[in-house]
GROMACS .gro file of C-alpha atoms in nm:
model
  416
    1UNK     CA    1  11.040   2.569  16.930
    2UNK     CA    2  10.704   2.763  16.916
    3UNK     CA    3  10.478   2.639  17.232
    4UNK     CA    4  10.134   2.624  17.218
    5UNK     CA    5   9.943   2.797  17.429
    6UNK     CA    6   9.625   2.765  17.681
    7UNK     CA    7   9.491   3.061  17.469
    8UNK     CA    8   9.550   2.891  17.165
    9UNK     CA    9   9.357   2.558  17.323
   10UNK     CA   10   9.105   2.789  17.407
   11UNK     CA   11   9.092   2.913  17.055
   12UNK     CA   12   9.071   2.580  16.905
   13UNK     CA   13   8.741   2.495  17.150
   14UNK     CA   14   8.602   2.834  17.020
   15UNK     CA   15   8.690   2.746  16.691
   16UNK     CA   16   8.464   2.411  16.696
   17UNK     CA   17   8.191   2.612  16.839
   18UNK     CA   18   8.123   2.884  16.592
   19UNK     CA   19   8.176   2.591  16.296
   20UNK     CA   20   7.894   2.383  16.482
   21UNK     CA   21   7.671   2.657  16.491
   22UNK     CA   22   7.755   2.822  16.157
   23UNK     CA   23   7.603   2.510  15.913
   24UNK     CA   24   7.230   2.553  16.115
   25UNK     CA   25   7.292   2.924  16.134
   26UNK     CA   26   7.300   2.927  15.759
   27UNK     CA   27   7.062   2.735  15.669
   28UNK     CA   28   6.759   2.889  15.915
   29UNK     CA   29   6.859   3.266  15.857
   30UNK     CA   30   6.836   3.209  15.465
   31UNK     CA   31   6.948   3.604  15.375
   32UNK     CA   32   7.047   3.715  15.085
   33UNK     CA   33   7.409   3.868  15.013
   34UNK     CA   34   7.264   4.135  14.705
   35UNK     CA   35   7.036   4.455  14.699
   36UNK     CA   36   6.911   4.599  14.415
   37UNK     CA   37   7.158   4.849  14.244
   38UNK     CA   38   7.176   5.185  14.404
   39UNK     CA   39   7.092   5.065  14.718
   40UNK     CA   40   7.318   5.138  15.057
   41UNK     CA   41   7.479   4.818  15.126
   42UNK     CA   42   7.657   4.690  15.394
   43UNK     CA   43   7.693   4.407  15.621
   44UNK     CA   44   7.375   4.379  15.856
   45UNK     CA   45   7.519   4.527  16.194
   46UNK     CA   46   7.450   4.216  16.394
   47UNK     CA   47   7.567   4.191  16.753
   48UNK     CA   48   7.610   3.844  16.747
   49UNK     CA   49   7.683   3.695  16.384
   50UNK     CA   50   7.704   3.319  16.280
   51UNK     CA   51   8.046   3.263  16.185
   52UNK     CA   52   8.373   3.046  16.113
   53UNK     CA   53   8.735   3.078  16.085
   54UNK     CA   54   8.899   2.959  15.750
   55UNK     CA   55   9.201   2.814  15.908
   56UNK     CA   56   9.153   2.603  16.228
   57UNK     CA   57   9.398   2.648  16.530
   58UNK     CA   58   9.819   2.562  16.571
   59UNK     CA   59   9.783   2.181  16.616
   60UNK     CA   60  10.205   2.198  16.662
   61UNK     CA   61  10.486   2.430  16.796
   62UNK     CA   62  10.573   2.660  16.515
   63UNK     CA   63  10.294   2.663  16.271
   64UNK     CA   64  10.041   2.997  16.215
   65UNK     CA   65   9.670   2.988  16.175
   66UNK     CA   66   9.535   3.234  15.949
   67UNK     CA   67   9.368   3.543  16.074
   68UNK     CA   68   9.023   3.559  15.860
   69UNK     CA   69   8.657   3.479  16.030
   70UNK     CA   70   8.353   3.449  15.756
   71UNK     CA   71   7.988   3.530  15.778
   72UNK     CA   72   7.730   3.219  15.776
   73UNK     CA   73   7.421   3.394  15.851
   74UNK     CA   74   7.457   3.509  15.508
   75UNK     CA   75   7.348   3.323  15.187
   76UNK     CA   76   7.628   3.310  14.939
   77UNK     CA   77   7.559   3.316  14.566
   78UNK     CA   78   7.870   3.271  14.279
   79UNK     CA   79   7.678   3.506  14.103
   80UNK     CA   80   7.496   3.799  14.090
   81UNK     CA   81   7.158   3.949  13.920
   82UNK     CA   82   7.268   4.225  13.712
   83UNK     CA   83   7.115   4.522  13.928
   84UNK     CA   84   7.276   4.382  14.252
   85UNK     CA   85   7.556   4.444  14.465
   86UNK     CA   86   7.727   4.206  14.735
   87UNK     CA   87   7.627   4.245  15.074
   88UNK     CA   88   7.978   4.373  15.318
   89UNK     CA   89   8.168   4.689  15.264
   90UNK     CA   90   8.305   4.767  14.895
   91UNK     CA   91   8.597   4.970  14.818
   92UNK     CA   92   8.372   5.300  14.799
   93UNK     CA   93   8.288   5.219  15.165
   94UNK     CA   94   8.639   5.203  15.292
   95UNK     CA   95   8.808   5.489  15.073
   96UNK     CA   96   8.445   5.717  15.221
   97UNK     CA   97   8.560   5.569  15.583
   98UNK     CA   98   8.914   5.620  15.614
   99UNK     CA   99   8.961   5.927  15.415
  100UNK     CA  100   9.169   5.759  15.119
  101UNK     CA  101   9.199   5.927  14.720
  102UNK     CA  102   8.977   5.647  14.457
  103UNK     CA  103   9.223   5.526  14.199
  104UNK     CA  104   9.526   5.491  14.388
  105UNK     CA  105   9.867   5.243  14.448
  106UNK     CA  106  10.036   5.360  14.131
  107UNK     CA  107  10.348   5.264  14.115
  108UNK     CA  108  10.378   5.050  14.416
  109UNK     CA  109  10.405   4.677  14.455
  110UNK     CA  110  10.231   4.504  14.692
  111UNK     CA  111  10.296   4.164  14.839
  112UNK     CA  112  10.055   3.905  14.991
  113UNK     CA  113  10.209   3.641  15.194
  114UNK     CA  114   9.995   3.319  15.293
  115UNK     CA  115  10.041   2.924  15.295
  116UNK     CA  116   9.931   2.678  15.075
  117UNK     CA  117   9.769   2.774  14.736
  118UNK     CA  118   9.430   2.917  14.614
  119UNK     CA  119   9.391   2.759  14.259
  120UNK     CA  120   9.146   3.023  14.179
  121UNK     CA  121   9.326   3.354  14.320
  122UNK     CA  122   9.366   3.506  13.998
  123UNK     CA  123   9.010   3.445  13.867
  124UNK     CA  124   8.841   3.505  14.143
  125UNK     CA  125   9.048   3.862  14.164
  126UNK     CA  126   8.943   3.930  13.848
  127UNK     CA  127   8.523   3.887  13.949
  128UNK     CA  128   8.622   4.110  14.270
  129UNK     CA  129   8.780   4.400  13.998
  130UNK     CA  130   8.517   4.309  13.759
  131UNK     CA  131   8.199   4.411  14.040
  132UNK     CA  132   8.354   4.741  14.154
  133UNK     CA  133   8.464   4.881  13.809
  134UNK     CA  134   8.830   4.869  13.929
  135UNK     CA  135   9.096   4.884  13.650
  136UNK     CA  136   9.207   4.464  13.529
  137UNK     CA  137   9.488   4.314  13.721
  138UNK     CA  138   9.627   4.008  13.607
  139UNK     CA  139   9.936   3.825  13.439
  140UNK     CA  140   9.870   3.873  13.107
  141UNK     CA  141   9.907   4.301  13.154
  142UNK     CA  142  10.196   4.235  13.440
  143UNK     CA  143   9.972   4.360  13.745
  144UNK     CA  144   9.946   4.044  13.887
  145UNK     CA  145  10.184   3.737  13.984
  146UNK     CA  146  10.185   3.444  14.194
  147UNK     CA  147  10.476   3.287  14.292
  148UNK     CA  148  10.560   2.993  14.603
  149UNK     CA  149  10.819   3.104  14.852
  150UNK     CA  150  11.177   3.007  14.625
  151UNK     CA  151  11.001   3.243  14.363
  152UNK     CA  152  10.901   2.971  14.104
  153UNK     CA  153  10.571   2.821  13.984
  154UNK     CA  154  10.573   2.504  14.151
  155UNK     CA  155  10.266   2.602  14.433
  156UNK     CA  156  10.219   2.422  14.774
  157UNK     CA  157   9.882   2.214  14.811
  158UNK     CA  158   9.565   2.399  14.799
  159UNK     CA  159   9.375   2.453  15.143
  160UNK     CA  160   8.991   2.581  15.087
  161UNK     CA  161   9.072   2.810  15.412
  162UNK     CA  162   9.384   2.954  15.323
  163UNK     CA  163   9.237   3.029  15.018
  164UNK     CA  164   8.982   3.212  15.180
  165UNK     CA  165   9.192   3.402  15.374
  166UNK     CA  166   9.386   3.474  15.005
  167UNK     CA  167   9.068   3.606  14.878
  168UNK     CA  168   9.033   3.834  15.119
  169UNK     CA  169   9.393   3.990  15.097
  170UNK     CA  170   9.406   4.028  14.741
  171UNK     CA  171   9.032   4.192  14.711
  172UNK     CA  172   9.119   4.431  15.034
  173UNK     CA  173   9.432   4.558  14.872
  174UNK     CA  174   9.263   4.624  14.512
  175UNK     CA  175   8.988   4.823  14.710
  176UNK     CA  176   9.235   5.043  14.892
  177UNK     CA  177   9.434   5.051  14.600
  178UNK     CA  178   9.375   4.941  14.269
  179UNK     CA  179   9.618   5.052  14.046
  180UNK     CA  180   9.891   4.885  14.223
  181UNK     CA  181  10.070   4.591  14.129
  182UNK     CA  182  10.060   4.271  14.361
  183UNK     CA  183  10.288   3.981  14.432
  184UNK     CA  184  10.090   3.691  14.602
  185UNK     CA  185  10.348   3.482  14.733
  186UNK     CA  186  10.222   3.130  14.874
  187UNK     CA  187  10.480   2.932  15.137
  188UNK     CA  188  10.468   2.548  15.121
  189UNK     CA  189  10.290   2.507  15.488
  190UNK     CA  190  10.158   2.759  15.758
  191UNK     CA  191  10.543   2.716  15.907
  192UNK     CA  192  10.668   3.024  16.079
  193UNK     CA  193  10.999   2.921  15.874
  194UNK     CA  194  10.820   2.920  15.557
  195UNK     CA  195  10.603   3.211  15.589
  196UNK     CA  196  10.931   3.368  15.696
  197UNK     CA  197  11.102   3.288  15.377
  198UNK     CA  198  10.794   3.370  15.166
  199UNK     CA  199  10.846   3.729  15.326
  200UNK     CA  200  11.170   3.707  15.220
  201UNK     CA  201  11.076   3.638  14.879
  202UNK     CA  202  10.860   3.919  14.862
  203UNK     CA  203  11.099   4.172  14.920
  204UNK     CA  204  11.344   4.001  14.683
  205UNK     CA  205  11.082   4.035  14.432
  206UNK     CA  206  11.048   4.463  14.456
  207UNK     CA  207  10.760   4.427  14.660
  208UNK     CA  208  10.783   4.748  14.914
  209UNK     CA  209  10.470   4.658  15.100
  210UNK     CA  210  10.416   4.283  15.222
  211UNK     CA  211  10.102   4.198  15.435
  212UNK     CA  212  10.068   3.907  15.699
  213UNK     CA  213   9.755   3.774  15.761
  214UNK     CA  214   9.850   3.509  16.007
  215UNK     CA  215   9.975   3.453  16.364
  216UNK     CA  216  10.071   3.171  16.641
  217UNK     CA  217  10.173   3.218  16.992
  218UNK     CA  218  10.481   3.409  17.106
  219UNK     CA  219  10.814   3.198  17.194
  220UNK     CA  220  11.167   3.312  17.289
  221UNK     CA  221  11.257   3.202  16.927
  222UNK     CA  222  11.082   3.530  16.782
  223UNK     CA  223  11.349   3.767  16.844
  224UNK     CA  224  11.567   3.561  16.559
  225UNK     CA  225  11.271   3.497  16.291
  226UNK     CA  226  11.237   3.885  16.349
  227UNK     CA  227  11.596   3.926  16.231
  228UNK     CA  228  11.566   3.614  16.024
  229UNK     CA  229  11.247   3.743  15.808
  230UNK     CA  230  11.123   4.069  15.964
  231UNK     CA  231  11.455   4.264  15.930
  232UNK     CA  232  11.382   4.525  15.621
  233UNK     CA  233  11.394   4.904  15.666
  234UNK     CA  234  11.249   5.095  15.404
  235UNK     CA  235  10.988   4.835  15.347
  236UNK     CA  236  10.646   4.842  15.512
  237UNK     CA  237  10.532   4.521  15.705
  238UNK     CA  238  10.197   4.464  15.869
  239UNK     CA  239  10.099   4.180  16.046
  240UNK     CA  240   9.750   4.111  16.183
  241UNK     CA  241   9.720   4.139  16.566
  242UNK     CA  242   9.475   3.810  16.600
  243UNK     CA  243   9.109   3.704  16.621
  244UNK     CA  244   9.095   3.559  16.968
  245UNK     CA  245   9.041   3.893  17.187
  246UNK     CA  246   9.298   4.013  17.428
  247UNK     CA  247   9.629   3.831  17.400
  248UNK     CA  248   9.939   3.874  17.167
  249UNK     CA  249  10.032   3.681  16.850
  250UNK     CA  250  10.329   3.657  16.667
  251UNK     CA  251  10.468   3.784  16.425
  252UNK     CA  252  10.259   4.113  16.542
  253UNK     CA  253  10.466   4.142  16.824
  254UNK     CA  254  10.773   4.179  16.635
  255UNK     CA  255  10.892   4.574  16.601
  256UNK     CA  256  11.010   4.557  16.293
  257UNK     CA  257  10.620   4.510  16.163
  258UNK     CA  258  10.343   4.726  16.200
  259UNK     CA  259  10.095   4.550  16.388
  260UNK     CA  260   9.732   4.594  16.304
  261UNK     CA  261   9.452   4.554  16.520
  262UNK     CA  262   9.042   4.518  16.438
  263UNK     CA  263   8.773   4.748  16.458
  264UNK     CA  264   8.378   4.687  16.398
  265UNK     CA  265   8.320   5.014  16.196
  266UNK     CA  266   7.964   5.154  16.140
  267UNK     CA  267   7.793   5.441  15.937
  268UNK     CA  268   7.655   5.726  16.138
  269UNK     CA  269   7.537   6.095  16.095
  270UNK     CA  270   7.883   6.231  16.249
  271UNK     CA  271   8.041   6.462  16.011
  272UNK     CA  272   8.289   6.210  15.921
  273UNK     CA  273   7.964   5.940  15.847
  274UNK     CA  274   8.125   5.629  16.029
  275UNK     CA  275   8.206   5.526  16.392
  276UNK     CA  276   8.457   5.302  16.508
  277UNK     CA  277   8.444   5.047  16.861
  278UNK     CA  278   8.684   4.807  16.933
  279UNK     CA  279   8.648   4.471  16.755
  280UNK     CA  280   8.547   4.299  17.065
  281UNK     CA  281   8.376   3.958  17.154
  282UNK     CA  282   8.076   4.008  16.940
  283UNK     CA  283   8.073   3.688  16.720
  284UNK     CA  284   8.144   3.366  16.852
  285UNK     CA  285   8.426   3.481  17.127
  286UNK     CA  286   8.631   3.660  16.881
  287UNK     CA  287   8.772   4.002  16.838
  288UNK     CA  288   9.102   4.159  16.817
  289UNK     CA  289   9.468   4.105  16.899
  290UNK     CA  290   9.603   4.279  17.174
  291UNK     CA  291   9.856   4.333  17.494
  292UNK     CA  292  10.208   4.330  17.616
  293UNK     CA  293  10.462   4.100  17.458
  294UNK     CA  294  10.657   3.822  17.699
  295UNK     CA  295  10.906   3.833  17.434
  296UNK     CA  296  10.987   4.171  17.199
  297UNK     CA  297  11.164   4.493  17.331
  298UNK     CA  298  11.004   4.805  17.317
  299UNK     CA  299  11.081   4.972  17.046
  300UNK     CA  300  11.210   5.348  17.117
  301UNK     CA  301  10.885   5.505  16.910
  302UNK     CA  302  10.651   5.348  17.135
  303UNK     CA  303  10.613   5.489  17.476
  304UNK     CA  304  10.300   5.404  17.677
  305UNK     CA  305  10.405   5.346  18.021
  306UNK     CA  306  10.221   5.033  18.065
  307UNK     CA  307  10.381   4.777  17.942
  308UNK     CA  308  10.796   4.764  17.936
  309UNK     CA  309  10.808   4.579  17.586
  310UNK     CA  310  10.626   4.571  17.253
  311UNK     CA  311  10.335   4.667  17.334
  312UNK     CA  312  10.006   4.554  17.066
  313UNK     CA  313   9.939   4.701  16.830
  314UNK     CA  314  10.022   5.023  16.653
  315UNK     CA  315   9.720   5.054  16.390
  316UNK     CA  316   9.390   4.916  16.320
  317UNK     CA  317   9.105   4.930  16.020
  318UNK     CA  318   8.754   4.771  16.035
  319UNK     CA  319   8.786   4.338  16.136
  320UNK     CA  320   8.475   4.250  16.284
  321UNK     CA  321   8.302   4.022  16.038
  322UNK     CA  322   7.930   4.189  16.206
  323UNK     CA  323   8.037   4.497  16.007
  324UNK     CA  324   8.236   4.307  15.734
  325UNK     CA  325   8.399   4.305  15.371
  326UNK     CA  326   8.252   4.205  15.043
  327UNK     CA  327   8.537   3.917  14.944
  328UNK     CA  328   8.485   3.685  14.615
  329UNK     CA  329   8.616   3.292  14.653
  330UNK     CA  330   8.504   3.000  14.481
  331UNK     CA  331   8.774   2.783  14.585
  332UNK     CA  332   8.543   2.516  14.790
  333UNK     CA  333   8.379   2.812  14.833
  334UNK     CA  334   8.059   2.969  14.768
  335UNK     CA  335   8.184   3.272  14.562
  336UNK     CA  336   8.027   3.632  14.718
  337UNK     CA  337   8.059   3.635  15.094
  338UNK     CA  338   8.139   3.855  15.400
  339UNK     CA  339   8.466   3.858  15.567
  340UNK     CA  340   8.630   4.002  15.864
  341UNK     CA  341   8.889   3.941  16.103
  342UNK     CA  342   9.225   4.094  16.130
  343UNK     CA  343   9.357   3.946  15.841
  344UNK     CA  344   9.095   4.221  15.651
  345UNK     CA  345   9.262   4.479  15.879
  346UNK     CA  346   9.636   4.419  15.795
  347UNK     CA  347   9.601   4.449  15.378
  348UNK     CA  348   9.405   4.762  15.409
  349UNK     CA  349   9.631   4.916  15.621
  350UNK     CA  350   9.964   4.787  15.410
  351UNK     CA  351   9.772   4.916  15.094
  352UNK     CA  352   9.695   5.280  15.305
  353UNK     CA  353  10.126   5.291  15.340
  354UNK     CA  354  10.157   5.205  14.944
  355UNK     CA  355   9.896   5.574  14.910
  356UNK     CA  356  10.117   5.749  15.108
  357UNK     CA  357  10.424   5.698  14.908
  358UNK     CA  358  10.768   5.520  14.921
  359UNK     CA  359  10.966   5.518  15.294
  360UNK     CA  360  11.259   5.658  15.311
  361UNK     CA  361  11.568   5.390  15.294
  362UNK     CA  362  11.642   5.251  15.624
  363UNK     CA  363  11.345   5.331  15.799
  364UNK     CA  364  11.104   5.146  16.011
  365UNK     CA  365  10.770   5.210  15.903
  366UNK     CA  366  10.641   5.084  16.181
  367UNK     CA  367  10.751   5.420  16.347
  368UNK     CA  368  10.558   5.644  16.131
  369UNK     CA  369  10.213   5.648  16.261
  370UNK     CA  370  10.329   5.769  16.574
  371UNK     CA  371  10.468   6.079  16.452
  372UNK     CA  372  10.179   6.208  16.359
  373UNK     CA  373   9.903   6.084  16.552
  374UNK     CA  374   9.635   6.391  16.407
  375UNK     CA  375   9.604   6.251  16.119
  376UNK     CA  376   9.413   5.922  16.284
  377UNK     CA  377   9.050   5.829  16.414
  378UNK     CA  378   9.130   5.826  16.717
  379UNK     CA  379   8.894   5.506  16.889
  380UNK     CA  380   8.759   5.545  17.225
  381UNK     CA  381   8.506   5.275  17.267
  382UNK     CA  382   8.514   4.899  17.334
  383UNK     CA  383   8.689   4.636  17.424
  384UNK     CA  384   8.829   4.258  17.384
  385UNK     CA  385   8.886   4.102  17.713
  386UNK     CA  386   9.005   4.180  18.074
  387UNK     CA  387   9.341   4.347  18.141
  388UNK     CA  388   9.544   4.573  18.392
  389UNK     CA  389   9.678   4.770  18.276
  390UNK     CA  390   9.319   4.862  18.139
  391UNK     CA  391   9.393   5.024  17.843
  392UNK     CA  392   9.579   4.698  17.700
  393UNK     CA  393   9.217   4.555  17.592
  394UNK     CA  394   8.990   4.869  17.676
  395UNK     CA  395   8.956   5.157  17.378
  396UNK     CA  396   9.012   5.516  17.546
  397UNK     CA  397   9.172   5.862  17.447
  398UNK     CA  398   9.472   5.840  17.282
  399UNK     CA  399   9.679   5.527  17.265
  400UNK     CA  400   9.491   5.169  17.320
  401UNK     CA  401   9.613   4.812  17.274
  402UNK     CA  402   9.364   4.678  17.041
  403UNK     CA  403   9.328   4.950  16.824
  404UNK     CA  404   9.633   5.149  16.891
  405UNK     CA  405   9.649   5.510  16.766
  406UNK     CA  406   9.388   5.446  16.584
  407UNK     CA  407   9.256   5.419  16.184
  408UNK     CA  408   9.371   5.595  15.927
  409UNK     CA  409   9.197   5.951  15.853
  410UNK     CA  410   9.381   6.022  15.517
  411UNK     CA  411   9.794   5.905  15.442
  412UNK     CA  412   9.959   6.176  15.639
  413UNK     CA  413   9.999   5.919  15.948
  414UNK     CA  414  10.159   5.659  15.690
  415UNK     CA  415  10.466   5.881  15.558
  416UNK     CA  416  10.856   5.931  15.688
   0.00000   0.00000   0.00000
């Protein structure tokens, strides 16, 4: 049995916090979400957003909270004027950022794997497409299918924050790459055993890239849902590393994922034109996933000397909601907003694998970044909590825990 934690407790506290203040935060900043076309937009670099998570804490052993944290300070509009543009980064912002080739994912499927259903997914995919000029993707031209976790069309409830969090995965991969074809599977609850099987699912489906958006706390019981649902070589698995700063989640622990931490990511006059700093505690006590696991092995391609097992996490890509992504949901939902949180971090980086081509069979794709560690932004500032060793929650040269090697600069870190 999954056992809740004092962290998660902790998390739940924070969690009725940031909703308190989000509803008067909202209503007294009164900003607007579009600028006129041509303008540079991006989410307004505040140190200290408004926010709320879409899914509210574990309230029993065994069940996952999704990863996803959205703006409030911001207002939201289900439309836009026809010279405007949402506020939060757009696909050009992320493909300028992390080095990735426009028009990509061809010939790749890739899954999304939350609970409950969004009723509006594939509409509200099609305004996201629709906004940035990115090619259609839907069921009518075979791009696009939803399924629940035994593969048929009979979906769970809907849940207004799961859906949310759906939003988000489904614009983030068409961003990073939009000519692939994606597989949104929904599970019946936020179970670890039907999450699990909706993983499953996935893969049974030809889906060679499946992103997890979700985690709860670690319990001796991971090391068989990692051979239960996790065990897949040759197919890429990320898994966000968490919202509530230093501390590790599950299933990012597990080795046989790629675990994916958060950055807040920034536009500069460095020749690259961004910056990346740890996703720290910048918006109502949350930031990034990260630490030593009490349960998982180390796996033999990780080797900092700090922690004797799985050590979190491997990867990261921009999460903090101050510096977030443009998402599209109606579903009880305002339509345009900003998101951030992990669960931004772990599509983009599943859909940055599907770029960089098919893995090998019987591989662990986990393994691959970590072969060639060049082609990442390497992160050296920040940080999510208090730790010893220090570089489990502090950002430094090299290898860190919450952003690991770093973000991707390019594919070349993705491949065999």
């Amino acid at each position: 049995m999954r056992t809740i934690s004092a962290s998660l407790s902790r998390r739940a506290v924070r969690q009725a916090a940031a909703a308190s203040l989000s509803v008067a935060a909202l209503v007294a900043a009164g900003l607007a979400t579009a600028a006129p076309a041509g303008a540079t937009v991006a989410t307004p670099a505040a140190h200290h957003p408004h926010v709320k998570r879409l899914c509210s804490a574990p309230s029993k052993p065994g069940m996952m909270a999704c990863n996803a944290v959205a703006r409030t300070d911001i207002m939201q509009h289900h439309s836009l004027s026809p010279n405007a543009t949402p506020s939060g980064y757009g696909p050009s912002d992320l493909l300028s950022a992390y080095n990735l080739p426009a028009n990509g994912g061809a010939g790749a499927t890739i899954a999304i794997v939350d609970a409950q259903d969004d009723p509006n997914a594939e509409a509200d995919l099609a305004t996201y497409r629709s906004q940035y000029g990115l090619p259609e993707c839907s069921t009518a031209n075979g791009c696009f299918s939803k399924v629940a976790q035994d593969g048929s069309t009979n979906y769970p409830s809907a849940d207004s924050g799961w859906a949310g969090e759906i939003s988000l995965d489904l614009d983030m991969v068409s961003a990073i790459a939009p000519n692939a074809h994606i597989i949104l599977v929904e599970a019946n609850s936020a179970s670890m055993s039907d999450l699990g099987t909706s993983v499953n699912e996935a893969v049974s489906l030809g889906a060679g890239y499946v992103s997890n958006s979700y985690g709860g706390s670690e319990d001796p019981s991971d090391t068989q849902a990692d051979s239960q649902y996790f065990n897949h070589p040759g197919v890429v698995i990320t898994a966000s590393a968490g919202d509530s700063g230093y501390g590790v989640e599950y299933p990012a622990a597990s080795p046989n994922v790629t675990s994916v931490g958060g950055t807040s990511l920034t536009r500069d006059s460095s020749s690259r034109g961004w910056s990346e700093s740890v996703w720290g505690s910048s918006a109502g006590g949350n930031g990034t996933g990260s630490g030593c696991s009490t349960v998982e092995a180390k796996p033999s391609w990780q080797t900092d000397s700090g922690c004797s097992n799985r050590t979190v996490a491997d990867v990261s890509a921009v999460a903090d909601p101050a510096t977030g992504v443009a998402v599209y949901d109606s579903y009880q939902a305002s339509g345009w907003n900003v998101y951030g949180g992990t669960s931004a971090s772990s599509p983009i980086i599943a859909s940055v694998y599907a770029l960089a081509g098919t893995p090998s069979s019987g591989s662990n794709p986990a393994s691959f970044p970590y072969n060639n560690t060049s082609a990442l932004n390497d992160v050296t500032s920040g940080s999510n909590g208090s730790c010893d060793p220090s570089y489990l929650c502090n950002a430094g040269q090299g290898y860190d825990g919450p952003t690991g090697l770093g973000t991707p600069n390019g594919t070349a870190a993705f491949t065999g």
